Coordinates of N, CA and C in Angstrom, one line a residue:
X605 N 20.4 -0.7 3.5 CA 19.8 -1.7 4.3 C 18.4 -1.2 4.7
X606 N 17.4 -2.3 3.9 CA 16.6 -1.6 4.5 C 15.5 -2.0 6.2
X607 N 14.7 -1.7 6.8 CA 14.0 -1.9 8.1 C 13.9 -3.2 8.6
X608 N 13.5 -3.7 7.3 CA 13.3 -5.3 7.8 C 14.7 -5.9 8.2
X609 N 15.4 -5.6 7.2 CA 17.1 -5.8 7.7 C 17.6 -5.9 9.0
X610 N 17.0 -4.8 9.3 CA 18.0 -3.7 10.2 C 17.2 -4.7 11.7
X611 N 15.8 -4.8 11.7 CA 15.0 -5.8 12.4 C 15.8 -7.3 12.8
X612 N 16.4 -7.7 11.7 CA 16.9 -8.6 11.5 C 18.1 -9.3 12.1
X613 N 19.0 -7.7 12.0 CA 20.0 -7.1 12.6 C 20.0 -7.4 13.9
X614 N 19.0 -7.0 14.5 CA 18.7 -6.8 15.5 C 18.6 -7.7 16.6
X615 N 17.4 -8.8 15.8 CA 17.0 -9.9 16.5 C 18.6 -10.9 16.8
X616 N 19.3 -10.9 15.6 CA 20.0 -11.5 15.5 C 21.8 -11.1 17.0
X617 N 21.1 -9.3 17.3 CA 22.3 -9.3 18.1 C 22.0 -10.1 19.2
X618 N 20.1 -9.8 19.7 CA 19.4 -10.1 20.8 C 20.0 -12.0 21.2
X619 N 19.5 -12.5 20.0 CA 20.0 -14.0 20.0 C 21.6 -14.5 20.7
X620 N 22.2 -13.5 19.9 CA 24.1 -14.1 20.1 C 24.1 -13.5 21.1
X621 N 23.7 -12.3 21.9 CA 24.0 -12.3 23.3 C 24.3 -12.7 24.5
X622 N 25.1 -12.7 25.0 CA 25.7 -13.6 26.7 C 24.2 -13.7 27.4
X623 N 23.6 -14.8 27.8 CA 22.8 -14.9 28.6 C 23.4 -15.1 30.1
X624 N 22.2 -14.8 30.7 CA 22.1 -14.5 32.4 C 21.7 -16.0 32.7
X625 N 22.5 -16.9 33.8 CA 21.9 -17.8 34.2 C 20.7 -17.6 34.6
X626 N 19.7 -18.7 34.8 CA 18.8 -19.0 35.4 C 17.5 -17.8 35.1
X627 N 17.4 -17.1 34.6 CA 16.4 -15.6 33.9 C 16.6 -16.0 32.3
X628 N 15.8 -15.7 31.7 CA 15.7 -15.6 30.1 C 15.8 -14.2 29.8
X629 N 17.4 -14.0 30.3 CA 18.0 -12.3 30.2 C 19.0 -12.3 29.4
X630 N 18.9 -11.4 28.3 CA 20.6 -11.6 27.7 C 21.3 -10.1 27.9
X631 N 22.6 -9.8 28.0 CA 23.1 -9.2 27.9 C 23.6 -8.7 26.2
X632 N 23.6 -7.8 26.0 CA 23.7 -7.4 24.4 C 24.6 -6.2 24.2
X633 N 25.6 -5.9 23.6 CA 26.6 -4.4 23.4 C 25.5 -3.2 23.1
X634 N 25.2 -2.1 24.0 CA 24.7 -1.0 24.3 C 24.6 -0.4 23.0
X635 N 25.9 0.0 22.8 CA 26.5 0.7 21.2 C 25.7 0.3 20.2
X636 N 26.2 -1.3 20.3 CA 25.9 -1.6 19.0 C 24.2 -1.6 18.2
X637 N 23.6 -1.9 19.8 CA 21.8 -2.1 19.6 C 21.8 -0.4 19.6
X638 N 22.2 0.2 20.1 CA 21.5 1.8 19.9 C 21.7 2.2 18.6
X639 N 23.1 1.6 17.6 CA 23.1 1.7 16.5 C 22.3 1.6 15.4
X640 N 21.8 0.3 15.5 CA 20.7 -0.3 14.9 C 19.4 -0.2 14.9
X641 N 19.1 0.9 16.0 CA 18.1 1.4 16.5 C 17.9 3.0 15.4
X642 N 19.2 3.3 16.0 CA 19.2 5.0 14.9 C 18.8 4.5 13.5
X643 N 19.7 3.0 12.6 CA 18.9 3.0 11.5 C 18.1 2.7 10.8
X644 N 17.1 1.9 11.9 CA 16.1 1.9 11.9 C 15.0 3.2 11.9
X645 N 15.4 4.2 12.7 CA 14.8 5.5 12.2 C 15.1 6.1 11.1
X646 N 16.6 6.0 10.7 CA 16.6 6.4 9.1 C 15.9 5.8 8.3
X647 N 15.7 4.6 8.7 CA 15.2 3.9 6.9 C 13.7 4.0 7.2
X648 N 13.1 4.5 8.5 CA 12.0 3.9 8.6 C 10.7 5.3 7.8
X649 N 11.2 6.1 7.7 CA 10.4 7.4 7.0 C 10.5 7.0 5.2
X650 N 11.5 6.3 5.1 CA 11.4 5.5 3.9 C 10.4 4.4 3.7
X651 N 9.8 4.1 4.5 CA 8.9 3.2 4.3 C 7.4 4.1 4.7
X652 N 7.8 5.2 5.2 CA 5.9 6.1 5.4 C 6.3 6.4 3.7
X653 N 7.3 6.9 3.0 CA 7.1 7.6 2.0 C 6.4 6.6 0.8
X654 N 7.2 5.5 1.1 CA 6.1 4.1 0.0 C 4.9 4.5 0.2
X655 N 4.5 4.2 1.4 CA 2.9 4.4 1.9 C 2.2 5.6 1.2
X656 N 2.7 6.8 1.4 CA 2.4 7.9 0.7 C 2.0 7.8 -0.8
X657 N 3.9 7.0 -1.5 CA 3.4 7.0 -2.9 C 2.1 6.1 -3.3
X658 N 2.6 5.0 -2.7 CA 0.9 3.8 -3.2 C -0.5 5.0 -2.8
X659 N -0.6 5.4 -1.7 CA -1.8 6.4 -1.8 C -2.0 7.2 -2.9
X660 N -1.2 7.9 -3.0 CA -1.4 9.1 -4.4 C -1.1 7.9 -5.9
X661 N -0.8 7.0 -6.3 CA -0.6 5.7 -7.0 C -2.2 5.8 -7.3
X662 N -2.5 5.3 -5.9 CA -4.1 4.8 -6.1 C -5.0 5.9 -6.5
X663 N -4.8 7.3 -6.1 CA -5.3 8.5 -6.3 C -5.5 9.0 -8.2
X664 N -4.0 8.4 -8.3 CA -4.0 8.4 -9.7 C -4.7 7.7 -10.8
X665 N -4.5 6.5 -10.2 CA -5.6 5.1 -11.1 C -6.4 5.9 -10.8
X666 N -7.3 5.6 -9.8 CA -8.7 6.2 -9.9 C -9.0 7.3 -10.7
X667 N -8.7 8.6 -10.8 CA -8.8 9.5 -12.0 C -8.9 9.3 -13.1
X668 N -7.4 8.4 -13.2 CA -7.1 8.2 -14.4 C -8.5 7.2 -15.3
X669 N -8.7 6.3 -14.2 CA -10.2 5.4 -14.3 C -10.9 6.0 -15.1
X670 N -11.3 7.1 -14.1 CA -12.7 7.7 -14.2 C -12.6 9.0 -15.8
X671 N -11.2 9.4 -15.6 CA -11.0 9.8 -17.2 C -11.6 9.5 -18.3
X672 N -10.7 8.3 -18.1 CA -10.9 7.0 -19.4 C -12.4 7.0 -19.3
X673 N -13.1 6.3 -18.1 CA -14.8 5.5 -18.2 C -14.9 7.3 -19.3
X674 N -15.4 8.3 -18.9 CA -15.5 9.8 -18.9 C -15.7 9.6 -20.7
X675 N -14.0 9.8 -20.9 CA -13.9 9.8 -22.5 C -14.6 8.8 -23.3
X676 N -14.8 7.6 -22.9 CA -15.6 6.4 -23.8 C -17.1 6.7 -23.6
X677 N -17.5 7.4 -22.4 CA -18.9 7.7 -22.5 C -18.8 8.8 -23.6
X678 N -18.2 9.7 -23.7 CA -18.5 11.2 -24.7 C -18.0 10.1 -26.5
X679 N -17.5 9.5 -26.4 CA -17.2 8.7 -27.7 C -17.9 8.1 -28.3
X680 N -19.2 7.3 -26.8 CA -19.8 6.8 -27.3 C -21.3 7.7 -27.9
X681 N -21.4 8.7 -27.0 CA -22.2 9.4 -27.5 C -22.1 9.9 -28.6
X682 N -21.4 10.5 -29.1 CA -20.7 11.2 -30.3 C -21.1 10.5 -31.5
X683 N -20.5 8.6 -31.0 CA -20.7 7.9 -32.0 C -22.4 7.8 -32.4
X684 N -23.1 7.6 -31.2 CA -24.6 7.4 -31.3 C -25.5 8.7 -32.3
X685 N -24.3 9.8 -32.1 CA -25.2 11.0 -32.9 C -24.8 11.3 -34.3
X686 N -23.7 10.3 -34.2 CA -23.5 10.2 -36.0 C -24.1 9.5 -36.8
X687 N -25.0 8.1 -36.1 CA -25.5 7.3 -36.2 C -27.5 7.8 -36.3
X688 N -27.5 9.0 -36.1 CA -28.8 9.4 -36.4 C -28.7 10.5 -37.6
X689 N -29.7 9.7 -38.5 CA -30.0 10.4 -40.0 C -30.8 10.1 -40.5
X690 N -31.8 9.0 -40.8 CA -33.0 8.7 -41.1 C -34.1 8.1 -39.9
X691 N -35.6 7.7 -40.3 CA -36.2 7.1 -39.1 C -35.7 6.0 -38.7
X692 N -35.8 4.7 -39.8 CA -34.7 3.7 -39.3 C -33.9 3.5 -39.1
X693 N -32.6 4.0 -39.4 CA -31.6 4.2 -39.0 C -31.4 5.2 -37.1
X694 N -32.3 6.1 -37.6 CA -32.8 6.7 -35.7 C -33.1 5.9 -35.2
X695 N -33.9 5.0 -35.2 CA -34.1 4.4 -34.3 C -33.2 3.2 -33.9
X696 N -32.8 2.1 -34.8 CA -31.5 1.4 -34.6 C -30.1 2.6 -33.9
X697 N -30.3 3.6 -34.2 CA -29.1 4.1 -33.5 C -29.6 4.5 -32.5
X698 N -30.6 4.9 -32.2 CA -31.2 5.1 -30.6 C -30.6 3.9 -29.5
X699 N -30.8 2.6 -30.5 CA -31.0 1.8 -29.5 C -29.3 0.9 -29.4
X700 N -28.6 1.4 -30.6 CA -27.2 1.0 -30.6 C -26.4 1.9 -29.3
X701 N -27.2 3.0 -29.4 CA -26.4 4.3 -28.2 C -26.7 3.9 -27.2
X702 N -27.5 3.3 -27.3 CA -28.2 2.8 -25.2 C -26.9 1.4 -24.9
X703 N -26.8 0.9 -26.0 CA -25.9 -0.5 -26.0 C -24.6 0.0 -25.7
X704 N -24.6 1.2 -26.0 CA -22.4 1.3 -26.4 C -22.6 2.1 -24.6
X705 N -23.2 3.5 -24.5 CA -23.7 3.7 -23.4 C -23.3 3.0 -22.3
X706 N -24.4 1.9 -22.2 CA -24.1 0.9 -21.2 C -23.1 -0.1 -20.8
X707 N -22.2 -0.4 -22.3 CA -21.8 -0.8 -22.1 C -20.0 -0.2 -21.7
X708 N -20.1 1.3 -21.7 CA -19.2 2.2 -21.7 C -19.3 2.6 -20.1
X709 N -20.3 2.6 -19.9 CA -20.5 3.3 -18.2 C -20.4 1.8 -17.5
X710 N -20.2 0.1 -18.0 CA -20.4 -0.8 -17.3 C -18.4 -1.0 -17.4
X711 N -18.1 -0.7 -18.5 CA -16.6 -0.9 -18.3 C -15.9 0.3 -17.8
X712 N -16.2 1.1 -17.4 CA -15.8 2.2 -16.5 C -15.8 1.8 -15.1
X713 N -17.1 1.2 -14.8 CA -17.5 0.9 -13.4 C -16.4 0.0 -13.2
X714 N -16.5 -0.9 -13.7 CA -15.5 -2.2 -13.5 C -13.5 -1.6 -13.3
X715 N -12.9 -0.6 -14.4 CA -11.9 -0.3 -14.5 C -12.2 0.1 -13.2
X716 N -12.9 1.1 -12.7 CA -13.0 1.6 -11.0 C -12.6 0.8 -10.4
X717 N -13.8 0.1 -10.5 CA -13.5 -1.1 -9.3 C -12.2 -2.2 -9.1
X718 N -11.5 -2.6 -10.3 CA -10.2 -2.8 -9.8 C -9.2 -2.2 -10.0
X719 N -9.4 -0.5 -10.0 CA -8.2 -0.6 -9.3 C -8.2 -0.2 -8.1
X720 N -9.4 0.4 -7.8 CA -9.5 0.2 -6.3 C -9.3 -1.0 -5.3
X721 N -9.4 -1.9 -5.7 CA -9.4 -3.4 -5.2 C -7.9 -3.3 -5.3
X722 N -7.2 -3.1 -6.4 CA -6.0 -3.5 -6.6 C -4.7 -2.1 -5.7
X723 N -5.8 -0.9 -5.4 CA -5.0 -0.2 -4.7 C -5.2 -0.4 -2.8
X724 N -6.3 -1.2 -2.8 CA -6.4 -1.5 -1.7 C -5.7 -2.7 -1.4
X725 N -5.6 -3.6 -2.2 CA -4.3 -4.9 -1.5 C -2.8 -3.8 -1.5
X726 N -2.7 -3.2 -2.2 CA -1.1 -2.6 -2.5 C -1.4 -1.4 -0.9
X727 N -2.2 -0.8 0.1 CA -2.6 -0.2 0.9 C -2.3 -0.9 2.2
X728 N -3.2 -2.5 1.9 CA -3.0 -3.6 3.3 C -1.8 -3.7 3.7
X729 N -1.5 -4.5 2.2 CA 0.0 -4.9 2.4 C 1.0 -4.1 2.8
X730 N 1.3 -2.8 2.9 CA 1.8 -2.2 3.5 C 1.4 -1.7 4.6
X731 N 0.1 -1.5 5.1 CA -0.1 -1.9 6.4 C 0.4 -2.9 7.3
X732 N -0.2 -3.9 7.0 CA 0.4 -5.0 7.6 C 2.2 -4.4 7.7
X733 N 2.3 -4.2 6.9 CA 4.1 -4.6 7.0 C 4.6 -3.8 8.3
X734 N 3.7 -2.1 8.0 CA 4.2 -1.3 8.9 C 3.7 -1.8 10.7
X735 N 2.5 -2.5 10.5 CA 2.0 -3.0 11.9 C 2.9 -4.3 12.0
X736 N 4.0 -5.1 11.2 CA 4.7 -6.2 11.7 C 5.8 -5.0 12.2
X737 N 6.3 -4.0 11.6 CA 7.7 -3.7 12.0 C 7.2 -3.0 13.3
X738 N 6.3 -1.9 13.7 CA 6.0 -1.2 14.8 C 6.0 -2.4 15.9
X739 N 5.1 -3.1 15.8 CA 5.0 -4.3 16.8 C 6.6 -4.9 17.1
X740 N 7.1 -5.0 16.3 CA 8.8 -5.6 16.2 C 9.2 -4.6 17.0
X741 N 9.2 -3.0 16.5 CA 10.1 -2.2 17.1 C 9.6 -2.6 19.1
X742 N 8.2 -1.9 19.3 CA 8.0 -2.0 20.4 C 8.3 -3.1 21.1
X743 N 8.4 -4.6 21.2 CA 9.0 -5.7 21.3 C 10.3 -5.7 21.9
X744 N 10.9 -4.8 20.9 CA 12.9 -5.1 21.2 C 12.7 -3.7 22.1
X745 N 11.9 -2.7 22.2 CA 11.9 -1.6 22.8 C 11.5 -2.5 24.5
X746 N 10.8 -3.0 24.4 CA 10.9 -3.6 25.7 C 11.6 -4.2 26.4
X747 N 11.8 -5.1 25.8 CA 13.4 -5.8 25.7 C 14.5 -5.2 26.7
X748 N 14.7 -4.4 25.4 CA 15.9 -3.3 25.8 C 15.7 -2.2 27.6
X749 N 14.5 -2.1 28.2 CA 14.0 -1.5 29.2 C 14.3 -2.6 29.9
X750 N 13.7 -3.8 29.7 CA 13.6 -4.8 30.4 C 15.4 -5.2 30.9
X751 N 15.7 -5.3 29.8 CA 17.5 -5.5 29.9 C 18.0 -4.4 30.7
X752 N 17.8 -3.1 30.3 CA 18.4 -2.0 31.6 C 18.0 -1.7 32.8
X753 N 16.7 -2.5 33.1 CA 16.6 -2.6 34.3 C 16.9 -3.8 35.3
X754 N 17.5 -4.5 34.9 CA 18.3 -5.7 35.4 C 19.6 -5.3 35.5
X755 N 19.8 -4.5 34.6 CA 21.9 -3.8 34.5 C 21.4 -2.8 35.9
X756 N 20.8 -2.5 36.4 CA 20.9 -1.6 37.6 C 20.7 -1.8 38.4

């Protein structure tokens, strides 16, 4: 089960609970919310470790990016130096080397650039999720204070 579940769980004991006349108080089984609380802490390091993998994910694209851009630049050069052997031909390959070049260091840029973009939505979006669940937890953490100080 995983956090969002177990959230789920949760809300749903909060809901079926015996309410308190006249107060928007409910009464809720001790046990059973402390339960769902502990597995909420189990599952919940399972969700820092996603976070972790998508970072190193993205750590890896990027390299991997910059690899690739890396190797197509030395390819293209290579290519450009096989391409010089007479004046005309030097000079058309002078100017084919500037073309493959640019166009090697412009598709590198780009590979960069999304997957950084694309490691940065995969980044939010688990942000977000972890700021809906913390916000959730603190919520029912209030709740639950709020509820034990009325039991006394």
């Amino acid at each position: 089960m995983d956090v969002l579940q177990l959230l789920e769980e949760l809300e749903d004991l909060i809901e079926s609970g015996s309410t308190i006349p006249f107060v928007s108080k409910v009464m809720v089984d001790q046990g059973e919310l402390l339960e769902i609380i502990k597995e909420i802490r189990i599952h919940l390091p399972d969700e820092m470790k996603q976070a972790l993998w998508i970072k190193e994910e993205r750590q890896r694209i990027l390299t991997e990016a910059q690899q690739e851009g890396e190797q197509t630049i030395q390819e293209a050069r290579k290519h450009a130096e096989s391409l010089v052997e007479q004046d005309e031909i030097v000079r058309m390959a002078r100017q084919k080397a500037e073309e493959i070049i640019l166009q090697a260091q412009q598709g590198a840029k780009e590979m960069k650039m999304s997957a950084r973009e694309y490691t940065d939505d995969l980044l939010a979006e688990t942000s977000e999720t972890l700021r809906e669940m913390l916000h959730t937890i603190e919520e029912n953490r209030k709740e639950l204070k709020q509820m034990s100080r009325q039991n006394n």
